[in-house]
Amino acid sequence: MRGRAFLPEAATRREPGFTLVELLVVIAIIAILAAMLLPSLTGAKSRAQGFQCLNNHRQLALAWRMYSDDNSDRIPYASEDATDPRTRSATWVRGLMNFDPANLSNWNPDVDIKKSPIWPYCGNNLGIWKCPADRSAVVVRGISKPRVRSMSMNLFLGGWGGGPNEDLTVMPYKVYLKQSQIAPPSKIFVFLDMREDSIDIGNFEVNMSGYSPPRPAAYGFFDLPGFYHAQACGFSFADNHSEIKRWRDPRTTPPLVQGGLIPDVFQSSKNQDVAWLQDHATRPQ
């Protein structure tokens, strides 16, 4: 036929592919699916870290119990008495946690953890001394080094080298020196994971103001507990069970101070989380 050009069949066939509109639709669908799945994946990761944290607590509390069994029922001190050097060897862990890279206690387990009286019962497992959700670190000569500890001990277990300090809020309450004295063991916590900007020495001191007789208006904090598990904290107890406690009052979980320490001594009137901590720390004399 005149006036009509004929091209080879290969030249007229359209190659398969996506148009721009089709690509945009696919990308939009992927974005929607990712948005739907991401919270589930984040939640699954948080739950997995929570289970690992509970396991760490159980193992650390078991080491604490085995130490007591081998030492005539005596438990290690939550902190040493600075005026009595004899208390050092029986203190569960020494050293000060902060964010100073020159402070070896932050990142070198040989300094404090491996000198702990309960270390021989830990199976050489450094991981049980830290909550897996605690990602805090210090930069040492350009290298980021994870901090070694997020677990602290209830001050009322062993106290300051076997007794209370000058703080009058400690005086009217029991400082347990033997495992058999802790009653009921299912309600008195041994360890908890602390937040990275509040942990310092080895103890966690519950402010007992307002506990007995009850005066909720007097509640407050001396230290702040961890909240890495979706506003919840890991605890181990004297009967060797562990659990996750979810905090209810937002004053218990102020935002983290990255790379520094938060002011953690403050009043918190009628805070039900303080009431829970008090009821699981000790009992009146």
PDB file of C-alpha atoms in Angstrom:
ATOM      1  CA  MET A   1       0.000   0.000   0.000  1.00  0.00           C
ATOM      2  CA  ARG A   2       1.373   3.383  -1.072  1.00  0.00           C
ATOM      3  CA  GLY A   3       2.189   6.002   1.589  1.00  0.00           C
ATOM      4  CA  ARG A   4       2.391   3.509   4.487  1.00  0.00           C
ATOM      5  CA  ALA A   5       5.668   2.586   6.055  1.00  0.00           C
ATOM      6  CA  PHE A   6       6.204  -0.883   7.302  1.00  0.00           C
ATOM      7  CA  LEU A   7       8.471  -1.454  10.349  1.00  0.00           C
ATOM      8  CA  PRO A   8       9.767  -4.737  11.626  1.00  0.00           C
ATOM      9  CA  GLU A   9       7.518  -6.394  14.208  1.00  0.00           C
ATOM     10  CA  ALA A  10      10.221  -6.121  16.902  1.00  0.00           C
ATOM     11  CA  ALA A  11      10.298  -2.368  16.465  1.00  0.00           C
ATOM     12  CA  THR A  12       6.554  -1.919  16.925  1.00  0.00           C
ATOM     13  CA  ARG A  13       6.178  -4.242  19.960  1.00  0.00           C
ATOM     14  CA  ARG A  14       5.954  -2.339  23.273  1.00  0.00           C
ATOM     15  CA  GLU A  15       8.365  -3.547  25.956  1.00  0.00           C
ATOM     16  CA  PRO A  16       6.675  -4.577  29.206  1.00  0.00           C
ATOM     17  CA  GLY A  17       7.175  -2.210  32.213  1.00  0.00           C
ATOM     18  CA  PHE A  18       5.522   0.065  34.765  1.00  0.00           C
ATOM     19  CA  THR A  19       4.244   3.519  34.141  1.00  0.00           C
ATOM     20  CA  LEU A  20       5.079   6.296  36.589  1.00  0.00           C
ATOM     21  CA  VAL A  21       1.551   6.164  37.992  1.00  0.00           C
ATOM     22  CA  GLU A  22       1.817   2.429  38.589  1.00  0.00           C
ATOM     23  CA  LEU A  23       5.178   2.855  40.393  1.00  0.00           C
ATOM     24  CA  LEU A  24       3.723   5.562  42.626  1.00  0.00           C
ATOM     25  CA  VAL A  25       0.781   3.309  43.513  1.00  0.00           C
ATOM     26  CA  VAL A  26       3.149   0.442  44.426  1.00  0.00           C
ATOM     27  CA  ILE A  27       5.288   2.751  46.562  1.00  0.00           C
ATOM     28  CA  ALA A  28       2.196   4.068  48.342  1.00  0.00           C
ATOM     29  CA  ILE A  29       1.010   0.521  49.087  1.00  0.00           C
ATOM     30  CA  ILE A  30       4.441  -0.435  50.467  1.00  0.00           C
ATOM     31  CA  ALA A  31       4.458   2.680  52.670  1.00  0.00           C
ATOM     32  CA  ILE A  32       1.005   1.841  54.036  1.00  0.00           C
ATOM     33  CA  LEU A  33       2.011  -1.761  54.802  1.00  0.00           C
ATOM     34  CA  ALA A  34       5.230  -0.593  56.483  1.00  0.00           C
ATOM     35  CA  ALA A  35       3.294   1.853  58.630  1.00  0.00           C
ATOM     36  CA  MET A  36       0.947  -0.951  59.674  1.00  0.00           C
ATOM     37  CA  LEU A  37       3.730  -3.445  60.427  1.00  0.00           C
ATOM     38  CA  LEU A  38       6.274  -1.165  62.109  1.00  0.00           C
ATOM     39  CA  PRO A  39       4.388  -0.803  65.435  1.00  0.00           C
ATOM     40  CA  SER A  40       4.014  -4.593  65.594  1.00  0.00           C
ATOM     41  CA  LEU A  41       7.721  -5.109  64.942  1.00  0.00           C
ATOM     42  CA  THR A  42       8.649  -2.473  67.516  1.00  0.00           C
ATOM     43  CA  GLY A  43       6.309  -4.060  70.036  1.00  0.00           C
ATOM     44  CA  ALA A  44       7.759  -7.503  69.356  1.00  0.00           C
ATOM     45  CA  LYS A  45      11.286  -6.171  69.907  1.00  0.00           C
ATOM     46  CA  SER A  46      10.234  -4.502  73.162  1.00  0.00           C
ATOM     47  CA  ARG A  47       8.606  -7.713  74.409  1.00  0.00           C
ATOM     48  CA  ALA A  48      11.695  -9.745  73.506  1.00  0.00           C
ATOM     49  CA  GLN A  49      13.892  -7.315  75.431  1.00  0.00           C
ATOM     50  CA  GLY A  50      11.475  -7.536  78.356  1.00  0.00           C
ATOM     51  CA  PHE A  51      11.754 -11.337  78.441  1.00  0.00           C
ATOM     52  CA  GLN A  52      15.547 -11.114  78.294  1.00  0.00           C
ATOM     53  CA  CYS A  53      15.544  -8.539  81.083  1.00  0.00           C
ATOM     54  CA  LEU A  54      13.444 -10.847  83.275  1.00  0.00           C
ATOM     55  CA  ASN A  55      15.847 -13.697  82.608  1.00  0.00           C
ATOM     56  CA  ASN A  56      18.789 -11.475  83.559  1.00  0.00           C
ATOM     57  CA  HIS A  57      17.022 -10.571  86.782  1.00  0.00           C
ATOM     58  CA  ARG A  58      16.374 -14.189  87.678  1.00  0.00           C
ATOM     59  CA  GLN A  59      20.003 -15.145  87.096  1.00  0.00           C
ATOM     60  CA  LEU A  60      21.372 -12.195  89.063  1.00  0.00           C
ATOM     61  CA  ALA A  61      18.964 -12.867  91.942  1.00  0.00           C
ATOM     62  CA  LEU A  62      19.996 -16.530  91.884  1.00  0.00           C
ATOM     63  CA  ALA A  63      23.651 -15.479  92.202  1.00  0.00           C
ATOM     64  CA  TRP A  64      22.647 -13.269  95.154  1.00  0.00           C
ATOM     65  CA  ARG A  65      20.843 -16.205  96.769  1.00  0.00           C
ATOM     66  CA  MET A  66      23.725 -18.638  96.201  1.00  0.00           C
ATOM     67  CA  TYR A  67      26.117 -16.171  97.845  1.00  0.00           C
ATOM     68  CA  SER A  68      23.818 -16.056 100.872  1.00  0.00           C
ATOM     69  CA  ASP A  69      23.552 -19.854 101.002  1.00  0.00           C
ATOM     70  CA  ASP A  70      27.346 -20.105 101.099  1.00  0.00           C
ATOM     71  CA  ASN A  71      27.728 -17.384 103.743  1.00  0.00           C
ATOM     72  CA  SER A  72      25.545 -18.547 106.621  1.00  0.00           C
ATOM     73  CA  ASP A  73      22.411 -16.815 105.308  1.00  0.00           C
ATOM     74  CA  ARG A  74      24.047 -13.372 105.242  1.00  0.00           C
ATOM     75  CA  ILE A  75      23.315 -11.215 102.212  1.00  0.00           C
ATOM     76  CA  PRO A  76      25.721  -8.746 100.560  1.00  0.00           C
ATOM     77  CA  TYR A  77      25.466  -5.072 101.401  1.00  0.00           C
ATOM     78  CA  ALA A  78      23.706  -2.795  98.932  1.00  0.00           C
ATOM     79  CA  SER A  79      26.470  -0.220  99.505  1.00  0.00           C
ATOM     80  CA  GLU A  80      29.647  -0.001 101.551  1.00  0.00           C
ATOM     81  CA  ASP A  81      30.048   2.021 104.714  1.00  0.00           C
ATOM     82  CA  ALA A  82      32.646   4.575 103.636  1.00  0.00           C
ATOM     83  CA  THR A  83      33.891   4.847 107.238  1.00  0.00           C
ATOM     84  CA  ASP A  84      34.506   1.102 107.564  1.00  0.00           C
ATOM     85  CA  PRO A  85      36.832  -0.474 104.952  1.00  0.00           C
ATOM     86  CA  ARG A  86      35.864  -3.943 106.208  1.00  0.00           C
ATOM     87  CA  THR A  87      32.481  -3.597 104.486  1.00  0.00           C
ATOM     88  CA  ARG A  88      33.987  -3.301 101.000  1.00  0.00           C
ATOM     89  CA  SER A  89      34.518  -6.994 100.335  1.00  0.00           C
ATOM     90  CA  ALA A  90      30.896  -7.809 101.245  1.00  0.00           C
ATOM     91  CA  THR A  91      29.318  -5.002  99.182  1.00  0.00           C
ATOM     92  CA  TRP A  92      27.499  -6.373  96.147  1.00  0.00           C
ATOM     93  CA  VAL A  93      29.166  -3.904  93.761  1.00  0.00           C
ATOM     94  CA  ARG A  94      31.307  -0.831  94.230  1.00  0.00           C
ATOM     95  CA  GLY A  95      32.098   2.035  91.899  1.00  0.00           C
ATOM     96  CA  LEU A  96      30.227   5.063  90.583  1.00  0.00           C
ATOM     97  CA  MET A  97      28.348   5.130  87.280  1.00  0.00           C
ATOM     98  CA  ASN A  98      28.331   8.367  85.302  1.00  0.00           C
ATOM     99  CA  PHE A  99      29.267   9.471  81.778  1.00  0.00           C
ATOM    100  CA  ASP A 100      32.923  10.321  82.368  1.00  0.00           C
ATOM    101  CA  PRO A 101      35.035   8.280  79.897  1.00  0.00           C
ATOM    102  CA  ALA A 102      37.970   8.474  82.323  1.00  0.00           C
ATOM    103  CA  ASN A 103      35.872   6.624  84.927  1.00  0.00           C
ATOM    104  CA  LEU A 104      36.658   2.958  84.245  1.00  0.00           C
ATOM    105  CA  SER A 105      33.649   1.868  86.337  1.00  0.00           C
ATOM    106  CA  ASN A 106      31.436   2.931  83.419  1.00  0.00           C
ATOM    107  CA  TRP A 107      32.787   0.536  80.810  1.00  0.00           C
ATOM    108  CA  ASN A 108      35.421  -1.838  82.246  1.00  0.00           C
ATOM    109  CA  PRO A 109      33.869  -4.822  84.079  1.00  0.00           C
ATOM    110  CA  ASP A 110      37.238  -5.760  85.594  1.00  0.00           C
ATOM    111  CA  VAL A 111      37.144  -2.682  87.829  1.00  0.00           C
ATOM    112  CA  ASP A 112      34.017  -3.432  89.885  1.00  0.00           C
ATOM    113  CA  ILE A 113      31.785  -6.206  88.549  1.00  0.00           C
ATOM    114  CA  LYS A 114      34.398  -8.954  88.498  1.00  0.00           C
ATOM    115  CA  LYS A 115      35.385  -8.013  92.048  1.00  0.00           C
ATOM    116  CA  SER A 116      31.803  -8.374  93.302  1.00  0.00           C
ATOM    117  CA  PRO A 117      31.256 -11.068  95.954  1.00  0.00           C
ATOM    118  CA  ILE A 118      28.430 -12.489  93.820  1.00  0.00           C
ATOM    119  CA  TRP A 119      30.469 -12.568  90.592  1.00  0.00           C
ATOM    120  CA  PRO A 120      31.694 -16.171  91.196  1.00  0.00           C
ATOM    121  CA  TYR A 121      28.022 -17.236  91.054  1.00  0.00           C
ATOM    122  CA  CYS A 122      27.241 -15.417  87.769  1.00  0.00           C
ATOM    123  CA  GLY A 123      28.701 -18.006  85.404  1.00  0.00           C
ATOM    124  CA  ASN A 124      31.011 -15.367  83.869  1.00  0.00           C
ATOM    125  CA  ASN A 125      27.917 -13.761  82.340  1.00  0.00           C
ATOM    126  CA  LEU A 126      28.333  -9.980  82.194  1.00  0.00           C
ATOM    127  CA  GLY A 127      25.055  -9.607  80.325  1.00  0.00           C
ATOM    128  CA  ILE A 128      22.916 -10.275  83.388  1.00  0.00           C
ATOM    129  CA  TRP A 129      24.138  -7.045  84.978  1.00  0.00           C
ATOM    130  CA  LYS A 130      22.417  -4.915  82.367  1.00  0.00           C
ATOM    131  CA  CYS A 131      18.951  -4.450  80.898  1.00  0.00           C
ATOM    132  CA  PRO A 132      19.147  -5.245  77.142  1.00  0.00           C
ATOM    133  CA  ALA A 133      17.130  -2.107  76.384  1.00  0.00           C
ATOM    134  CA  ASP A 134      19.737   0.114  78.036  1.00  0.00           C
ATOM    135  CA  ARG A 135      21.847   1.377  75.105  1.00  0.00           C
ATOM    136  CA  SER A 136      23.902   3.909  77.083  1.00  0.00           C
ATOM    137  CA  ALA A 137      27.598   4.218  76.287  1.00  0.00           C
ATOM    138  CA  VAL A 138      30.639   6.410  76.791  1.00  0.00           C
ATOM    139  CA  VAL A 139      33.117   7.430  74.102  1.00  0.00           C
ATOM    140  CA  VAL A 140      36.658   6.465  75.061  1.00  0.00           C
ATOM    141  CA  ARG A 141      39.419   7.708  72.732  1.00  0.00           C
ATOM    142  CA  GLY A 142      36.945   7.879  69.871  1.00  0.00           C
ATOM    143  CA  ILE A 143      35.453   4.419  70.517  1.00  0.00           C
ATOM    144  CA  SER A 144      31.913   3.993  71.855  1.00  0.00           C
ATOM    145  CA  LYS A 145      31.947   1.583  74.793  1.00  0.00           C
ATOM    146  CA  PRO A 146      28.670   0.254  76.291  1.00  0.00           C
ATOM    147  CA  ARG A 147      28.225   0.943  79.980  1.00  0.00           C
ATOM    148  CA  VAL A 148      28.444  -2.242  82.029  1.00  0.00           C
ATOM    149  CA  ARG A 149      25.572  -2.009  84.504  1.00  0.00           C
ATOM    150  CA  SER A 150      21.948  -0.936  84.756  1.00  0.00           C
ATOM    151  CA  MET A 151      20.987  -3.145  87.741  1.00  0.00           C
ATOM    152  CA  SER A 152      20.903  -1.730  91.272  1.00  0.00           C
ATOM    153  CA  MET A 153      20.111  -3.347  94.623  1.00  0.00           C
ATOM    154  CA  ASN A 154      17.359  -2.395  97.048  1.00  0.00           C
ATOM    155  CA  LEU A 155      19.130  -0.319  99.728  1.00  0.00           C
ATOM    156  CA  PHE A 156      17.226  -2.050 102.513  1.00  0.00           C
ATOM    157  CA  LEU A 157      19.005  -5.309 101.684  1.00  0.00           C
ATOM    158  CA  GLY A 158      22.230  -4.933 103.638  1.00  0.00           C
ATOM    159  CA  GLY A 159      21.995  -1.146 103.776  1.00  0.00           C
ATOM    160  CA  TRP A 160      25.135   0.944 104.054  1.00  0.00           C
ATOM    161  CA  GLY A 161      27.611  -1.686 105.211  1.00  0.00           C
ATOM    162  CA  GLY A 162      25.032  -3.377 107.401  1.00  0.00           C
ATOM    163  CA  GLY A 163      23.091  -0.402 108.708  1.00  0.00           C
ATOM    164  CA  PRO A 164      21.195   2.800 107.839  1.00  0.00           C
ATOM    165  CA  ASN A 165      22.868   6.064 106.928  1.00  0.00           C
ATOM    166  CA  GLU A 166      22.179   9.415 108.517  1.00  0.00           C
ATOM    167  CA  ASP A 167      18.973   9.760 106.478  1.00  0.00           C
ATOM    168  CA  LEU A 168      16.139   9.706 108.997  1.00  0.00           C
ATOM    169  CA  THR A 169      13.731   8.212 106.461  1.00  0.00           C
ATOM    170  CA  VAL A 170      15.754   4.995 106.629  1.00  0.00           C
ATOM    171  CA  MET A 171      15.940   4.710 110.404  1.00  0.00           C
ATOM    172  CA  PRO A 172      12.386   3.490 111.256  1.00  0.00           C
ATOM    173  CA  TYR A 173      12.514   0.684 108.665  1.00  0.00           C
ATOM    174  CA  LYS A 174      14.104  -2.740 108.554  1.00  0.00           C
ATOM    175  CA  VAL A 175      17.523  -3.165 106.994  1.00  0.00           C
ATOM    176  CA  TYR A 176      17.708  -6.888 106.231  1.00  0.00           C
ATOM    177  CA  LEU A 177      21.037  -8.584 106.884  1.00  0.00           C
ATOM    178  CA  LYS A 178      20.012 -12.195 106.354  1.00  0.00           C
ATOM    179  CA  GLN A 179      17.979 -13.886 103.663  1.00  0.00           C
ATOM    180  CA  SER A 180      15.732 -15.573 106.238  1.00  0.00           C
ATOM    181  CA  GLN A 181      14.728 -12.172 107.674  1.00  0.00           C
ATOM    182  CA  ILE A 182      13.069 -11.071 104.440  1.00  0.00           C
ATOM    183  CA  ALA A 183       9.340 -11.584 104.802  1.00  0.00           C
ATOM    184  CA  PRO A 184       7.422 -12.048 102.675  1.00  0.00           C
ATOM    185  CA  PRO A 185      10.214 -12.767 100.162  1.00  0.00           C
ATOM    186  CA  SER A 186       7.770 -12.593  97.256  1.00  0.00           C
ATOM    187  CA  LYS A 187       7.080  -8.909  97.996  1.00  0.00           C
ATOM    188  CA  ILE A 188      10.562  -7.525  98.708  1.00  0.00           C
ATOM    189  CA  PHE A 189      12.582  -6.716  95.600  1.00  0.00           C
ATOM    190  CA  VAL A 190      16.305  -7.397  95.358  1.00  0.00           C
ATOM    191  CA  PHE A 191      17.279  -5.794  92.036  1.00  0.00           C
ATOM    192  CA  LEU A 192      15.694  -3.407  89.577  1.00  0.00           C
ATOM    193  CA  ASP A 193      16.924  -1.926  86.317  1.00  0.00           C
ATOM    194  CA  MET A 194      17.580   1.774  86.687  1.00  0.00           C
ATOM    195  CA  ARG A 195      17.457   4.445  84.022  1.00  0.00           C
ATOM    196  CA  GLU A 196      20.815   5.481  82.626  1.00  0.00           C
ATOM    197  CA  ASP A 197      20.572   9.086  83.876  1.00  0.00           C
ATOM    198  CA  SER A 198      19.812   8.140  87.499  1.00  0.00           C
ATOM    199  CA  ILE A 199      22.042   5.146  88.241  1.00  0.00           C
ATOM    200  CA  ASP A 200      25.188   6.011  90.201  1.00  0.00           C
ATOM    201  CA  ILE A 201      26.399   3.828  93.085  1.00  0.00           C
ATOM    202  CA  GLY A 202      25.148   0.277  93.587  1.00  0.00           C
ATOM    203  CA  ASN A 203      21.986   0.928  95.566  1.00  0.00           C
ATOM    204  CA  PHE A 204      18.480   2.118  94.789  1.00  0.00           C
ATOM    205  CA  GLU A 205      17.021   3.993  97.738  1.00  0.00           C
ATOM    206  CA  VAL A 206      13.244   4.142  98.027  1.00  0.00           C
ATOM    207  CA  ASN A 207      12.062   7.281  99.797  1.00  0.00           C
ATOM    208  CA  MET A 208       9.911   5.848 102.597  1.00  0.00           C
ATOM    209  CA  SER A 209       8.423   9.205 103.654  1.00  0.00           C
ATOM    210  CA  GLY A 210       4.692   8.864 104.100  1.00  0.00           C
ATOM    211  CA  TYR A 211       4.640   5.058 104.259  1.00  0.00           C
ATOM    212  CA  SER A 212       3.889   4.405 107.941  1.00  0.00           C
ATOM    213  CA  PRO A 213       1.656   5.964 109.062  1.00  0.00           C
ATOM    214  CA  PRO A 214       0.265   6.605 105.579  1.00  0.00           C
ATOM    215  CA  ARG A 215       0.798  10.205 104.384  1.00  0.00           C
ATOM    216  CA  PRO A 216       0.604  10.189 100.571  1.00  0.00           C
ATOM    217  CA  ALA A 217       1.274  13.918 100.450  1.00  0.00           C
ATOM    218  CA  ALA A 218       4.839  13.195 101.679  1.00  0.00           C
ATOM    219  CA  TYR A 219       5.751  10.805  98.831  1.00  0.00           C
ATOM    220  CA  GLY A 220       8.892  11.459  96.829  1.00  0.00           C
ATOM    221  CA  PHE A 221      11.973   9.995  95.138  1.00  0.00           C
ATOM    222  CA  PHE A 222      15.661   9.613  95.994  1.00  0.00           C
ATOM    223  CA  ASP A 223      16.363   7.596  92.818  1.00  0.00           C
ATOM    224  CA  LEU A 224      14.364   6.990  89.646  1.00  0.00           C
ATOM    225  CA  PRO A 225      13.572   3.470  88.360  1.00  0.00           C
ATOM    226  CA  GLY A 226      13.992   2.325  84.778  1.00  0.00           C
ATOM    227  CA  PHE A 227      11.201   2.590  82.203  1.00  0.00           C
ATOM    228  CA  TYR A 228      12.789   0.936  79.162  1.00  0.00           C
ATOM    229  CA  HIS A 229       9.951  -1.552  78.624  1.00  0.00           C
ATOM    230  CA  ALA A 230       7.155   0.712  77.410  1.00  0.00           C
ATOM    231  CA  GLN A 231       6.998   2.752  80.616  1.00  0.00           C
ATOM    232  CA  ALA A 232       7.760  -0.328  82.729  1.00  0.00           C
ATOM    233  CA  CYS A 233      10.676  -1.632  84.781  1.00  0.00           C
ATOM    234  CA  GLY A 234      12.195  -5.055  85.484  1.00  0.00           C
ATOM    235  CA  PHE A 235      12.395  -6.332  89.079  1.00  0.00           C
ATOM    236  CA  SER A 236      13.669  -9.467  90.797  1.00  0.00           C
ATOM    237  CA  PHE A 237      12.460 -10.523  94.222  1.00  0.00           C
ATOM    238  CA  ALA A 238      13.856 -12.370  97.242  1.00  0.00           C
ATOM    239  CA  ASP A 239      11.920 -15.532  96.342  1.00  0.00           C
ATOM    240  CA  ASN A 240      13.758 -15.491  92.965  1.00  0.00           C
ATOM    241  CA  HIS A 241      10.788 -14.568  90.779  1.00  0.00           C
ATOM    242  CA  SER A 242      11.000 -11.578  88.435  1.00  0.00           C
ATOM    243  CA  GLU A 243       8.372  -9.333  86.914  1.00  0.00           C
ATOM    244  CA  ILE A 244       7.816  -6.228  84.836  1.00  0.00           C
ATOM    245  CA  LYS A 245       6.148  -3.336  86.653  1.00  0.00           C
ATOM    246  CA  ARG A 246       4.365  -0.735  84.532  1.00  0.00           C
ATOM    247  CA  TRP A 247       4.416   2.789  85.927  1.00  0.00           C
ATOM    248  CA  ARG A 248       1.191   4.773  86.069  1.00  0.00           C
ATOM    249  CA  ASP A 249       2.203   8.286  87.088  1.00  0.00           C
ATOM    250  CA  PRO A 250       4.069  10.334  84.439  1.00  0.00           C
ATOM    251  CA  ARG A 251       6.145  11.965  87.192  1.00  0.00           C
ATOM    252  CA  THR A 252       7.890   8.588  87.617  1.00  0.00           C
ATOM    253  CA  THR A 253       9.127   8.635  84.014  1.00  0.00           C
ATOM    254  CA  PRO A 254      10.401  12.096  83.045  1.00  0.00           C
ATOM    255  CA  PRO A 255      12.271  12.241  79.702  1.00  0.00           C
ATOM    256  CA  LEU A 256      15.805  10.837  79.670  1.00  0.00           C
ATOM    257  CA  VAL A 257      18.746  13.185  79.941  1.00  0.00           C
ATOM    258  CA  GLN A 258      21.053  11.903  77.225  1.00  0.00           C
ATOM    259  CA  GLY A 259      24.678  11.608  78.322  1.00  0.00           C
ATOM    260  CA  GLY A 260      24.108  13.126  81.755  1.00  0.00           C
ATOM    261  CA  LEU A 261      22.317  12.799  85.082  1.00  0.00           C
ATOM    262  CA  ILE A 262      18.777  13.871  85.878  1.00  0.00           C
ATOM    263  CA  PRO A 263      17.754  15.583  89.139  1.00  0.00           C
ATOM    264  CA  ASP A 264      16.178  12.523  90.768  1.00  0.00           C
ATOM    265  CA  VAL A 265      15.465  13.763  94.306  1.00  0.00           C
ATOM    266  CA  PHE A 266      12.067  15.439  94.397  1.00  0.00           C
ATOM    267  CA  GLN A 267       8.646  15.339  96.008  1.00  0.00           C
ATOM    268  CA  SER A 268       5.899  13.442  94.196  1.00  0.00           C
ATOM    269  CA  SER A 269       2.772  13.809  96.286  1.00  0.00           C
ATOM    270  CA  LYS A 270       0.167  11.026  96.032  1.00  0.00           C
ATOM    271  CA  ASN A 271       2.179   9.166  93.398  1.00  0.00           C
ATOM    272  CA  GLN A 272       0.866   5.585  93.344  1.00  0.00           C
ATOM    273  CA  ASP A 273       4.171   4.352  91.893  1.00  0.00           C
ATOM    274  CA  VAL A 274       5.987   5.573  95.009  1.00  0.00           C
ATOM    275  CA  ALA A 275       3.434   3.705  97.125  1.00  0.00           C
ATOM    276  CA  TRP A 276       4.214   0.499  95.192  1.00  0.00           C
ATOM    277  CA  LEU A 277       7.971   0.949  95.599  1.00  0.00           C
ATOM    278  CA  GLN A 278       7.599   1.543  99.332  1.00  0.00           C
ATOM    279  CA  ASP A 279       5.470  -1.564  99.777  1.00  0.00           C
ATOM    280  CA  HIS A 280       8.090  -3.688  97.979  1.00  0.00           C
ATOM    281  CA  ALA A 281      11.235  -2.251  99.600  1.00  0.00           C
ATOM    282  CA  THR A 282      10.987  -2.947 103.335  1.00  0.00           C
ATOM    283  CA  ARG A 283       8.727  -2.976 106.402  1.00  0.00           C
ATOM    284  CA  PRO A 284       8.533  -0.828 109.542  1.00  0.00           C
ATOM    285  CA  GLN A 285      10.768  -1.871 112.426  1.00  0.00           C
TER     286      GLN A 285
END
